[in-house]
XYZ file of C-alpha atoms in Angstrom:
235
model
C 5.098 38.379 37.617
C 2.240 35.791 36.777
C 0.674 38.361 34.432
C 3.567 39.075 32.316
C 4.344 35.610 32.012
C 0.612 34.726 30.827
C 0.412 37.524 28.368
C 3.910 36.441 27.032
C 2.844 32.786 26.600
C -0.578 33.612 25.035
C 1.388 35.923 22.624
C 3.771 33.406 21.767
C 1.043 30.530 21.308
C -1.028 33.237 18.882
C 2.098 33.863 16.823
C 3.015 30.149 16.444
C -0.286 29.532 15.373
C -0.578 32.223 12.692
C 2.613 30.916 11.600
C 1.261 27.746 10.883
C -1.535 28.675 9.579
C 0.517 30.863 7.080
C 0.340 34.414 5.492
C -2.782 33.700 3.301
C -5.151 34.275 6.599
C -3.852 37.890 7.147
C -3.174 38.855 3.477
C -6.369 38.029 1.474
C -9.066 38.183 3.957
C -11.903 36.363 2.572
C -14.996 36.203 4.991
C -13.913 32.998 6.913
C -10.410 34.414 6.823
C -11.639 37.443 8.776
C -13.791 35.211 11.088
C -10.937 33.172 11.718
C -8.859 35.999 13.077
C -11.508 37.568 15.118
C -12.102 33.964 16.976
C -8.643 33.402 17.401
C -7.967 36.692 18.466
C -10.656 36.348 21.336
C -9.625 32.940 22.481
C -6.082 33.831 23.140
C -6.705 36.986 24.722
C -9.166 36.016 27.173
C -6.936 33.897 29.676
C -4.856 37.002 30.336
C -7.814 37.580 32.411
C -9.147 34.608 33.732
C -6.053 32.187 33.803
C -7.327 29.352 31.338
C -4.524 29.419 29.541
C -3.972 25.739 28.308
C -7.484 25.570 27.574
C -7.767 28.782 25.586
C -4.637 27.379 23.785
C -6.364 23.862 22.957
C -9.307 25.619 21.596
C -7.003 27.787 19.423
C -5.220 24.846 18.296
C -8.695 23.131 17.269
C -9.733 26.530 15.433
C -6.639 26.296 13.516
C -7.296 23.114 12.516
C -10.837 24.195 11.124
C -9.524 26.998 9.351
C -6.932 24.630 7.352
C -9.926 22.347 6.579
C -11.777 25.225 5.331
C -9.115 26.205 3.100
C -8.600 22.882 1.922
C -12.204 22.634 1.082
C -12.321 25.753 -0.666
C -9.760 24.158 -3.490
C -12.575 22.336 -4.594
C -14.731 24.241 -7.136
C -17.978 22.542 -5.803
C -17.781 24.259 -2.416
C -15.569 27.280 -3.431
C -18.740 29.417 -4.141
C -20.080 28.960 -0.611
C -16.779 30.196 0.975
C -16.214 32.791 -1.318
C -18.157 35.969 -2.694
C -18.465 36.258 -6.304
C -16.607 39.056 -8.126
C -18.896 41.971 -8.756
C -18.714 44.280 -11.905
C -18.689 48.055 -10.913
C -17.853 49.642 -14.454
C -18.386 48.054 -17.709
C -17.310 49.880 -20.912
C -17.256 52.975 -19.359
C -20.353 52.982 -17.700
C -20.815 52.599 -13.824
C -22.852 50.084 -12.546
C -25.464 51.196 -9.797
C -26.543 47.528 -9.007
C -22.725 46.437 -8.616
C -21.966 49.492 -6.557
C -25.319 48.799 -4.389
C -24.185 45.281 -4.138
C -21.037 45.956 -2.459
C -22.323 48.923 -0.722
C -19.837 51.498 -2.081
C -20.550 55.292 -2.172
C -19.531 56.839 -5.654
C -16.818 59.089 -3.930
C -15.337 55.842 -2.599
C -15.374 54.254 -6.047
C -13.593 57.414 -7.560
C -10.738 57.145 -4.498
C -9.962 53.534 -5.710
C -9.633 54.443 -9.040
C -7.222 57.338 -8.411
C -5.427 54.737 -6.235
C -4.889 52.742 -9.372
C -3.883 55.606 -11.513
C -7.216 56.327 -13.232
C -9.078 59.556 -13.007
C -11.934 59.284 -15.865
C -14.384 56.622 -15.487
C -15.155 56.724 -19.245
C -11.706 55.338 -20.145
C -12.332 51.942 -18.205
C -13.150 48.662 -19.838
C -13.970 46.960 -16.658
C -13.611 47.570 -12.888
C -14.349 44.410 -10.421
C -14.787 44.147 -6.677
C -12.990 40.788 -6.524
C -13.823 38.308 -3.885
C -10.900 39.522 -1.628
C -12.538 42.724 -1.627
C -9.578 44.180 -3.938
C -10.529 46.497 -6.998
C -9.170 44.922 -10.167
C -9.147 47.928 -13.018
C -8.755 47.100 -16.848
C -8.404 50.254 -18.945
C -9.572 50.363 -22.832
C -6.984 49.531 -24.669
C -6.412 53.196 -26.092
C -5.799 54.470 -22.535
C -3.495 51.470 -21.374
C -0.039 51.818 -20.732
C 2.291 51.576 -23.811
C 4.587 48.792 -23.150
C 8.233 48.753 -24.352
C 7.444 45.604 -26.174
C 4.503 47.555 -28.103
C 7.316 49.868 -29.574
C 10.336 46.990 -29.907
C 12.307 48.803 -27.429
C 15.092 47.407 -25.218
C 14.536 48.810 -21.517
C 17.593 48.971 -19.002
C 17.302 46.828 -15.790
C 14.568 48.260 -13.009
C 16.479 50.382 -10.665
C 15.364 50.990 -7.366
C 15.853 54.337 -5.770
C 17.679 53.583 -2.365
C 16.768 55.920 0.424
C 19.531 57.475 2.221
C 17.566 60.183 4.655
C 14.072 59.840 5.896
C 12.252 62.352 7.859
C 15.573 64.198 8.456
C 17.440 61.242 9.596
C 20.092 59.403 8.018
C 19.799 55.670 7.130
C 23.137 54.432 8.226
C 22.265 50.920 6.880
C 22.004 51.981 3.580
C 25.057 54.126 3.589
C 27.165 51.081 4.800
C 25.494 48.892 2.114
C 26.417 51.468 -0.799
C 29.840 51.819 0.893
C 29.493 55.471 1.041
C 30.421 57.740 3.992
C 28.165 60.014 6.300
C 30.325 62.993 5.419
C 29.736 62.884 1.688
C 25.904 62.575 1.902
C 26.125 65.648 4.219
C 28.369 67.374 1.990
C 26.002 66.543 -1.076
C 22.902 67.907 0.760
C 24.542 71.089 1.650
C 25.663 71.587 -2.103
C 21.917 71.739 -2.750
C 21.287 74.415 -0.353
C 19.761 72.175 2.246
C 20.335 70.995 5.648
C 19.912 67.255 6.574
C 17.315 67.737 9.373
C 14.760 69.511 6.633
C 15.308 66.634 4.103
C 11.801 64.623 4.065
C 13.311 62.092 1.614
C 16.632 61.593 -0.194
C 17.333 58.940 -2.414
C 20.491 57.833 -4.629
C 19.528 57.284 -8.313
C 20.798 55.138 -10.785
C 22.878 57.842 -12.383
C 24.864 57.964 -9.069
C 23.165 61.620 -8.000
C 21.190 62.354 -5.323
C 17.588 63.317 -5.335
C 16.192 65.429 -2.518
C 12.309 66.112 -1.432
C 12.161 68.795 1.293
C 9.275 69.692 3.269
C 8.385 72.895 1.307
C 5.055 72.687 -0.636
C 4.498 75.358 -3.479
C 1.425 77.189 -3.187
C -0.003 76.966 -6.957
C -2.792 79.846 -6.312
C -5.924 77.589 -7.164
C -4.907 76.258 -10.542
C -7.375 74.015 -11.242
C -4.606 71.442 -12.510
C -3.661 71.108 -8.749
C -7.130 70.387 -7.354
C -7.304 68.194 -4.487
C -10.092 66.024 -4.044
C -12.327 66.565 -0.905
C -13.688 69.862 0.908
C -10.189 71.133 1.992
C -9.156 72.542 -1.350
């Protein structure tokens, strides 16, 4: 019983300290952010075994105060360069910067992976790619390859609509049906009209036109078509 109580107390104390600190500490992991999380985690986990709950919470409180002090100091530009890493250029005007890759210790395949996540497949089309101080990769395409914006064509666009999931992994999302004031039987009938069964549906969403879109578990074999190449050795 004591073990359960101690574990609950430690968990609650850690949660409160993180709430006091703010979400920045776990969303933007700078060097001292990461150090803070490691130190705080070790401090509040040790007493579960050694029964020093009060002392651990006191130490954790001191660490929280130190961390908030570092965050306040980092707002001053004179000290910011000490606490944060400088951004590193990895691609400039379509040319890969080898020194930049070496500095951040990033192999070429990882760079290409990051670019694919951003929606870019050709390094020649990139004006600048930068590893930011947070570790995130910022990619700025060349003007000719950036996405065309509606304002470029003086177009009026419809309000953005987020497709609402009604089935995920073969399970009906009752909360979303209730929000849309739709019946379960309606959803099942719509799925069956498309020749599917609810249990086989990976994802079903309600589109802005009121129609149901279904993605089932089937994957089409493209017979080694180069346009369907999968990165990696398992092609």
